[in-house]
Short mmCIF file of C-alpha atoms in Angstrom, two decimals:
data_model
loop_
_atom_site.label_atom_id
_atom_site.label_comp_id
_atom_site.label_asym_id
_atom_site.label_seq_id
_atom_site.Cartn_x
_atom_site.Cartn_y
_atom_site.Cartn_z
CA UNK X 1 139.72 153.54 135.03
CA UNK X 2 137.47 153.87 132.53
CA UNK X 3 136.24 156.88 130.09
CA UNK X 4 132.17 156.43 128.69
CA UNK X 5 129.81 158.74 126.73
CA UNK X 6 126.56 159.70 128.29
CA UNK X 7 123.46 160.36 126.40
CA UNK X 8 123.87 164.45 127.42
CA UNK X 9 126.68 164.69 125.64
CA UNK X 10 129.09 164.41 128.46
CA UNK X 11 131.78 162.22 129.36
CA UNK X 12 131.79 159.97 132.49
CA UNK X 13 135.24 159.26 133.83
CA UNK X 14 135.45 156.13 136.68
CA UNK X 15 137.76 156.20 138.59
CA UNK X 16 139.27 153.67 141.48
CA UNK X 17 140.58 156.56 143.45
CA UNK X 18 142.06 153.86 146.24
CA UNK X 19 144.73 153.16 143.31
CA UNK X 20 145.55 156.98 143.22
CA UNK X 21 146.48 157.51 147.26
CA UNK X 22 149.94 158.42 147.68
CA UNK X 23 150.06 157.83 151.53
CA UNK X 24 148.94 153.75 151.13
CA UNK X 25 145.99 154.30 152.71
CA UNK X 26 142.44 153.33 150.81
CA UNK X 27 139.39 155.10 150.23
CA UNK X 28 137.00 152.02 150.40
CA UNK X 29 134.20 151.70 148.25
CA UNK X 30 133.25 151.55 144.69
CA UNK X 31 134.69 153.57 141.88
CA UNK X 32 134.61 157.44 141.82
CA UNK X 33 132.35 158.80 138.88
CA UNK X 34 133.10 162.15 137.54
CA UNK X 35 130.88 164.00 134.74
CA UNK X 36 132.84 166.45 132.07
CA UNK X 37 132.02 168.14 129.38
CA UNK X 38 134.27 168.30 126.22
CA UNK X 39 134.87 171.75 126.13
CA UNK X 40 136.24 171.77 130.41
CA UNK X 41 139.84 171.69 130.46
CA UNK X 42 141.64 169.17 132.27
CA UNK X 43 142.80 171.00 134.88
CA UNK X 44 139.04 171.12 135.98
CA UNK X 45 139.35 167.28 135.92
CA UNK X 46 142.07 167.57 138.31
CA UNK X 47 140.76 169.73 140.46
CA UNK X 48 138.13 167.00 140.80
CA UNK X 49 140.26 163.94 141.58
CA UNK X 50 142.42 166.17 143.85
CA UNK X 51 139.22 167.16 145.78
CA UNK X 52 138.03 163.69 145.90
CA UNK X 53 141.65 162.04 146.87
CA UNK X 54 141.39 164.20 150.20
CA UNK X 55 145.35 164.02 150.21
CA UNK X 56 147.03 166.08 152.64
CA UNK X 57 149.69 167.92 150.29
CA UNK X 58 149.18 169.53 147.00
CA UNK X 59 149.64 166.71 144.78
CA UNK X 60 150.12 167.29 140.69
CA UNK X 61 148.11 165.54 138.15
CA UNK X 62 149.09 164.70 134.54
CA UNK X 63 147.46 163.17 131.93
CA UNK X 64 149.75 161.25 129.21
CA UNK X 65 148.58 159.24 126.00
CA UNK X 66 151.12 157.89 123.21
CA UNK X 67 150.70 157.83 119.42
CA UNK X 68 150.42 154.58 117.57
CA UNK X 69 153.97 154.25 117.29
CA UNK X 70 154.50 154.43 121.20
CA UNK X 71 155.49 157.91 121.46
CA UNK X 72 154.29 159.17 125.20
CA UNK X 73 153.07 162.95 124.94
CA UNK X 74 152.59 164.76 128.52
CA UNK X 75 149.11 167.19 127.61
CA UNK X 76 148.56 170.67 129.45
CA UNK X 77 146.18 171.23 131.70
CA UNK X 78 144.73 173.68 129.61
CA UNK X 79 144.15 171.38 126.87
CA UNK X 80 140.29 170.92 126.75
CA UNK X 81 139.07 167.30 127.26
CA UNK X 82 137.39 166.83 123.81
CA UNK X 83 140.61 168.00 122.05
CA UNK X 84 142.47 164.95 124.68
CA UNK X 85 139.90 162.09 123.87
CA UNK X 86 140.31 162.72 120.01
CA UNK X 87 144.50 161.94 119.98
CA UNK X 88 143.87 159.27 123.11
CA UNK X 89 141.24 157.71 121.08
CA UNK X 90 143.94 156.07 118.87
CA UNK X 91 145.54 154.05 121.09
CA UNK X 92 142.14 153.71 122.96
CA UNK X 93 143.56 154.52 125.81
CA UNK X 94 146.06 157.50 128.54
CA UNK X 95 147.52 157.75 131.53
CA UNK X 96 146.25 159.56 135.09
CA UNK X 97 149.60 160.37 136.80
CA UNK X 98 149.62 161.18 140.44
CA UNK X 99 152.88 162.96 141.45
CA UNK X 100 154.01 164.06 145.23
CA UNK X 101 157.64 164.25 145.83
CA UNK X 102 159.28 161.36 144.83
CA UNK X 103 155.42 159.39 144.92
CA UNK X 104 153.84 158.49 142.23
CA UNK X 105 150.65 157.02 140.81
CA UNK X 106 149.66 155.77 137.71
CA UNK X 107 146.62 154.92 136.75
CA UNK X 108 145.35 153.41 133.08
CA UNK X 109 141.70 154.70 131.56
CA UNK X 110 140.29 153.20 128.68
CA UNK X 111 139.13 155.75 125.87
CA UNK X 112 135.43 154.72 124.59
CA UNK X 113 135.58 153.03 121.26
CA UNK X 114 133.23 154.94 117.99
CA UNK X 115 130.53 152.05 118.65
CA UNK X 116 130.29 153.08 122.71
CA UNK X 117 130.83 156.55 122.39
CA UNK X 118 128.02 156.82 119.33
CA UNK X 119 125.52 154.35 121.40
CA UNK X 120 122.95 156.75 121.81
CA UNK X 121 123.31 158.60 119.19
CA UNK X 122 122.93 155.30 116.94
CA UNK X 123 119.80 154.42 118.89
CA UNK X 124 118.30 157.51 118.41
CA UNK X 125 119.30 157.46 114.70
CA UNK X 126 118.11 153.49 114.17
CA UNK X 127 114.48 154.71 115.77
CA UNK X 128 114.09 158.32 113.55
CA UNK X 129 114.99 156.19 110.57
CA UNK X 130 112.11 152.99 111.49
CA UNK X 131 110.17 155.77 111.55
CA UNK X 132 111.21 157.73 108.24
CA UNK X 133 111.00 153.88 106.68
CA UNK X 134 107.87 153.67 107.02
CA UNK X 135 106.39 157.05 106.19
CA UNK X 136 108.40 157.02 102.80
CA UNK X 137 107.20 153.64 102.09
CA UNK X 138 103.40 155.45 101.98
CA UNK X 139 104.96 158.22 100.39
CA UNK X 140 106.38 156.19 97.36
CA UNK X 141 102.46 154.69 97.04
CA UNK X 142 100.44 157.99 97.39
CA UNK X 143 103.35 159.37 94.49
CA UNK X 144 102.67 156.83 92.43
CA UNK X 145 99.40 157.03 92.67
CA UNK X 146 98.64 160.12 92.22
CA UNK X 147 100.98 160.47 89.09
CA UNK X 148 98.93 157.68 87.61
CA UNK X 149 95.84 159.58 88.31
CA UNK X 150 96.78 162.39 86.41
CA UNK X 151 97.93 160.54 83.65
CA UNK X 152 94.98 158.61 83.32
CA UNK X 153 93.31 162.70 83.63
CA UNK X 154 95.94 163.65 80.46
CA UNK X 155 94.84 160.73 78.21
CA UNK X 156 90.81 161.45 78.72
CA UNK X 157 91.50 165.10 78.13
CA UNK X 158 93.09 163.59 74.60
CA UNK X 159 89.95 161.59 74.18
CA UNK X 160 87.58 164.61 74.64
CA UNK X 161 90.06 166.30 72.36
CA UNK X 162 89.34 163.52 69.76
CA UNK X 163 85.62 163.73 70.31
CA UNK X 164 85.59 167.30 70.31
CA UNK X 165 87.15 166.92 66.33
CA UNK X 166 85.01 164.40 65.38
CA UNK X 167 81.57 166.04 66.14
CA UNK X 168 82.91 169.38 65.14
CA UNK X 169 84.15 167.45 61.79
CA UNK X 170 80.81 165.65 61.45
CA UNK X 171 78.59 168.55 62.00
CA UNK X 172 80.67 170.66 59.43
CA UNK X 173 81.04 168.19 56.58
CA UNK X 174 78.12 165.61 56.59
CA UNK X 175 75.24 167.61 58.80
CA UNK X 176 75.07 171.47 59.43
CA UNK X 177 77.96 172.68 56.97
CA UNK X 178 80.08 175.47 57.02
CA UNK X 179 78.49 178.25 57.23
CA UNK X 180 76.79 177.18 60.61
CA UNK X 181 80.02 175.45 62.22
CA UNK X 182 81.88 178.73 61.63
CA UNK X 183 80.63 180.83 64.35
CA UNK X 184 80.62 177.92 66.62
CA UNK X 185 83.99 176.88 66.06
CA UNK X 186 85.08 180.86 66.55
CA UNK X 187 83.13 181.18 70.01
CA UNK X 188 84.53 177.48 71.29
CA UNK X 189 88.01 178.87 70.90
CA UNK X 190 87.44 182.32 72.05
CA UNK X 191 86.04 180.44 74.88
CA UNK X 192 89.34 178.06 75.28
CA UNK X 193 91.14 181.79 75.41
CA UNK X 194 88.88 183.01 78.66
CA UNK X 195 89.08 179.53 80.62
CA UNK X 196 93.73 180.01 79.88
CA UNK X 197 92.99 183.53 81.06
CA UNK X 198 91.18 182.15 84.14
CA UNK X 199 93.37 179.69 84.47
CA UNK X 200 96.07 182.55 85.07
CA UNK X 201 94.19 184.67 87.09
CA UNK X 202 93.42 181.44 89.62
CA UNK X 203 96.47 179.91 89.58
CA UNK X 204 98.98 182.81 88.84
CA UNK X 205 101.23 180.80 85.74
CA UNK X 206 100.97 180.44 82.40
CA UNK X 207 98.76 178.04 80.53
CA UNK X 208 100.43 175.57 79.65
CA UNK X 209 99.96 171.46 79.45
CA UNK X 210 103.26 170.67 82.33
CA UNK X 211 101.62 173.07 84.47
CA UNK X 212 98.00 171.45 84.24
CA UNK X 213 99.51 168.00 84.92
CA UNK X 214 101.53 169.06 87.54
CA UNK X 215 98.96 170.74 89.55
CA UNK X 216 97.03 167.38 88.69
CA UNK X 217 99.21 165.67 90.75
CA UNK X 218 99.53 167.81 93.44
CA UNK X 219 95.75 168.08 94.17
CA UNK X 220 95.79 164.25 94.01
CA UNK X 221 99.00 163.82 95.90
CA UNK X 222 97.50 166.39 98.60
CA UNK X 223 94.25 164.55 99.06
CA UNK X 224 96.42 161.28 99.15
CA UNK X 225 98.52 162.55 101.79
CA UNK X 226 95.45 164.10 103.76
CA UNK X 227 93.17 160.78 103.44
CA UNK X 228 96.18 158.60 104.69
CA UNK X 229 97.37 160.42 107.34
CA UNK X 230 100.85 161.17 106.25
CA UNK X 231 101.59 164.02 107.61
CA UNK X 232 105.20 165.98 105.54
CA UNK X 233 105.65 168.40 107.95
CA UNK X 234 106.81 165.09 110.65
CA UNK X 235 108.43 163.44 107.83
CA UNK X 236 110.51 167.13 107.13
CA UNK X 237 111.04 167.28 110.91
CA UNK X 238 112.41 163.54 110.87
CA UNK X 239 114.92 164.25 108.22
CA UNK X 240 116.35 167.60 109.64
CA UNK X 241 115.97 164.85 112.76
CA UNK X 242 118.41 162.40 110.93
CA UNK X 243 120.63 164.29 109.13
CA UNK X 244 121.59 166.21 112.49
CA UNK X 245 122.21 163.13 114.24
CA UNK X 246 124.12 161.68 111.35
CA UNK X 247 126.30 164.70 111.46
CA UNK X 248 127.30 164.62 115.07
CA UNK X 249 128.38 160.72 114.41
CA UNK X 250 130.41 162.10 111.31
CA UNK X 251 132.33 164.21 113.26
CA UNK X 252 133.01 161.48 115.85
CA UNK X 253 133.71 158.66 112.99
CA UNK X 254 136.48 161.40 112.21
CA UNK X 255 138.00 161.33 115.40
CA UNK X 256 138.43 157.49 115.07
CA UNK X 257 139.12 157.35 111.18
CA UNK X 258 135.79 155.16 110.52
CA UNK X 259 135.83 155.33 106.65
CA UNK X 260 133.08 153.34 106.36
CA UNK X 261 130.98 154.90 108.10
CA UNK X 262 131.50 158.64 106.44
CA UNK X 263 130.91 156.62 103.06
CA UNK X 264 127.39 155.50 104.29
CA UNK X 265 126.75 159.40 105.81
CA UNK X 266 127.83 160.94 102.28
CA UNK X 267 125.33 158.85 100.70
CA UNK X 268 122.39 159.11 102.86
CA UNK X 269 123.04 162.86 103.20
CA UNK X 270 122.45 163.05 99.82
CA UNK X 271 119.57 161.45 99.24
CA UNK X 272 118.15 163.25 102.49
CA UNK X 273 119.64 166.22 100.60
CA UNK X 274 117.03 165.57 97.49
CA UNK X 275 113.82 164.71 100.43
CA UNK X 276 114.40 167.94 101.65
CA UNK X 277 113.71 169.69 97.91
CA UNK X 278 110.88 167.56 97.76
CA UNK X 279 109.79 168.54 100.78
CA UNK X 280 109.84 172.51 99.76
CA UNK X 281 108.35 172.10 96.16
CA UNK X 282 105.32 169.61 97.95
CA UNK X 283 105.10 172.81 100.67
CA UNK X 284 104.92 175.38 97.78
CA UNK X 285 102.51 173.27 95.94
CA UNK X 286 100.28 173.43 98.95
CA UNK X 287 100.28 177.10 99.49
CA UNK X 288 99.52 177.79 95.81
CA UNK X 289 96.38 175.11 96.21
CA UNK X 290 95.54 177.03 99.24
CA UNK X 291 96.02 180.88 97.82
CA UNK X 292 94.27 179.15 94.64
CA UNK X 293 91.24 178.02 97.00
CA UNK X 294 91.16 181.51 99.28
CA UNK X 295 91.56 183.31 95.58
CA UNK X 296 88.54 181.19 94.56
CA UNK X 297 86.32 181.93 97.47
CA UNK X 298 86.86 185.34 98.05
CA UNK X 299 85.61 185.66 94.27
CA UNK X 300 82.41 183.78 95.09
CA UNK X 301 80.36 186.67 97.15
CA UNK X 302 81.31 189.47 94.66
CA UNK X 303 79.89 187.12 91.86
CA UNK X 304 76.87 186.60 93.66
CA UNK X 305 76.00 189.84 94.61
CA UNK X 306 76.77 190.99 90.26
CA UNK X 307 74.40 188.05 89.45
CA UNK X 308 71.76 189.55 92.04
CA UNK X 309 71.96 192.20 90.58
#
């Protein structure tokens, strides 16, 4: 016989029931397939094969396995079938024991092995994380682009700085003097002091030169996103996508003791761990552009009508 995983999460169990007749007699054709779900004890399983046998008496079913030193242990028939598979998984294999009188059957069933039982979920995983590939790929480019754009923003804000000194330098010392470069100087910082206070009311932080370059790159990395068509809500979904799948293969790898491959989950999990951050300060960054934009607008009639009037 022979134990295998099913996409659904259920476990297929084929079974030569001609092998299992206590009276000689054969059932003819191919291989009995039963469906079971982890959490179904293995008395339902037995229920099965007893309905499907046909047999005349009331035959008993066991199910042994043995440890890797050869130790046979006889399992309830309470015992649920996920709990069974884990210990049988060891030895990769149990026993179906047909008992009536002094008759018996046995019958061998090979356990699924981690890379058959974690097909699916593999395939599923290999495809979300093509995907995920590529949209971090364009990702990395629009980041890096638009934190050059606002850098290239900071160092011509410096150069208006400097230009803003050296007319403001010129006029006092060589052309207008003092006495006319005072007031101006006063009303051009007074005026720095409304545009921070604007700044505040439109954005809701303090003024401050990390918060201008960060919202630099968020407007840029926004429009970046928006003009390329990479859409961080899918690439969110496709992480929560991965990191669930990687945790149901986990807790498989730890019925079979694969090592390696909780090693590989540990690390991936935590750089998905760091995506998903990203992903929540990129989504707050968003709604503050958007309340920004909505603050901005909503402000626009009112001005309109004061300037009418």
């Amino acid at each position: 016989g022979k134990l295998s995983p099913t996409s659904s999460h259920l476990f297929k169990l084929i079974l030569p029931l001609d092998r299992l007749q206590l009276d000689g007699k054969t059932v003819g054709g191919p291989p009995t397939v039963f469906l079971v779900h982890p959490s179904q004890p293995l008395s339902h399983i037995s229920r099965l094969i007893i309905s499907s046998l046909g047999a005349s008496g009331t035959p008993t079913i066991s199910f042994t396995s043995a440890t890797p030193r050869g130790r046979q242990l006889q399992w309830s028939e309470s015992t649920d079938v996920g709990d069974f598979i884990r210990d049988a998984a060891r030895t990769r294999q149990f026993e179906l024991k047909v008992k009536e009188g002094a008759v018996e059957k046995c019958l061998p069933v090979e356990v699924p092995s981690f890379a058959d039982r974690t097909r699916f979920l593999r395939r599923g995983l290999e495809a979300v994380e093509k995907e995920l590939k590529g949209m971090e790929e364009l990702k990395r480019q629009c980041d890096m682009e638009a934190h050059r754009g606002a850098r290239r923003m900071a160092v011509g804000g410096l150069a208006m700085l400097v230009a803003y000194w050296g007319t403001v330098a010129r006029l006092t010392f060589w052309d207008l003097g003092w006495d006319t470069m005072e007031p101006v100087t006063y009303l051009s910082g007074l005026s720095m002091v409304i545009l921070g206070y604007l700044w505040f009311l439109y954005q809701g932080r303090e003024v401050s030169y990390s918060s201008a370059f960060d919202r630099s790159v968020s407007t840029r990395r926004q429009a970046l996103y928006k003009a390329r068509g990479l859409d961080i809500d899918r690439w969110a979904d496709l992480i929560t996508e991965a990191k669930s799948l990687r945790k149901e293969i986990r807790k498989i790898a730890e019925d079979y003791d694969e090592r390696r491959w909780q090693e590989r989950t540990e690390e991936r999990e935590r750089a998905e761990g760091q995506a998903q951050k990203e992903v929540k300060e990129i989504k707050r960054a968003s709604r503050e552009t958007e309340n920004g934009s909505g603050t901005a607008s909503s402000q626009s009639p009112s001005s309109a009508r004061d300037t009418g009037a």
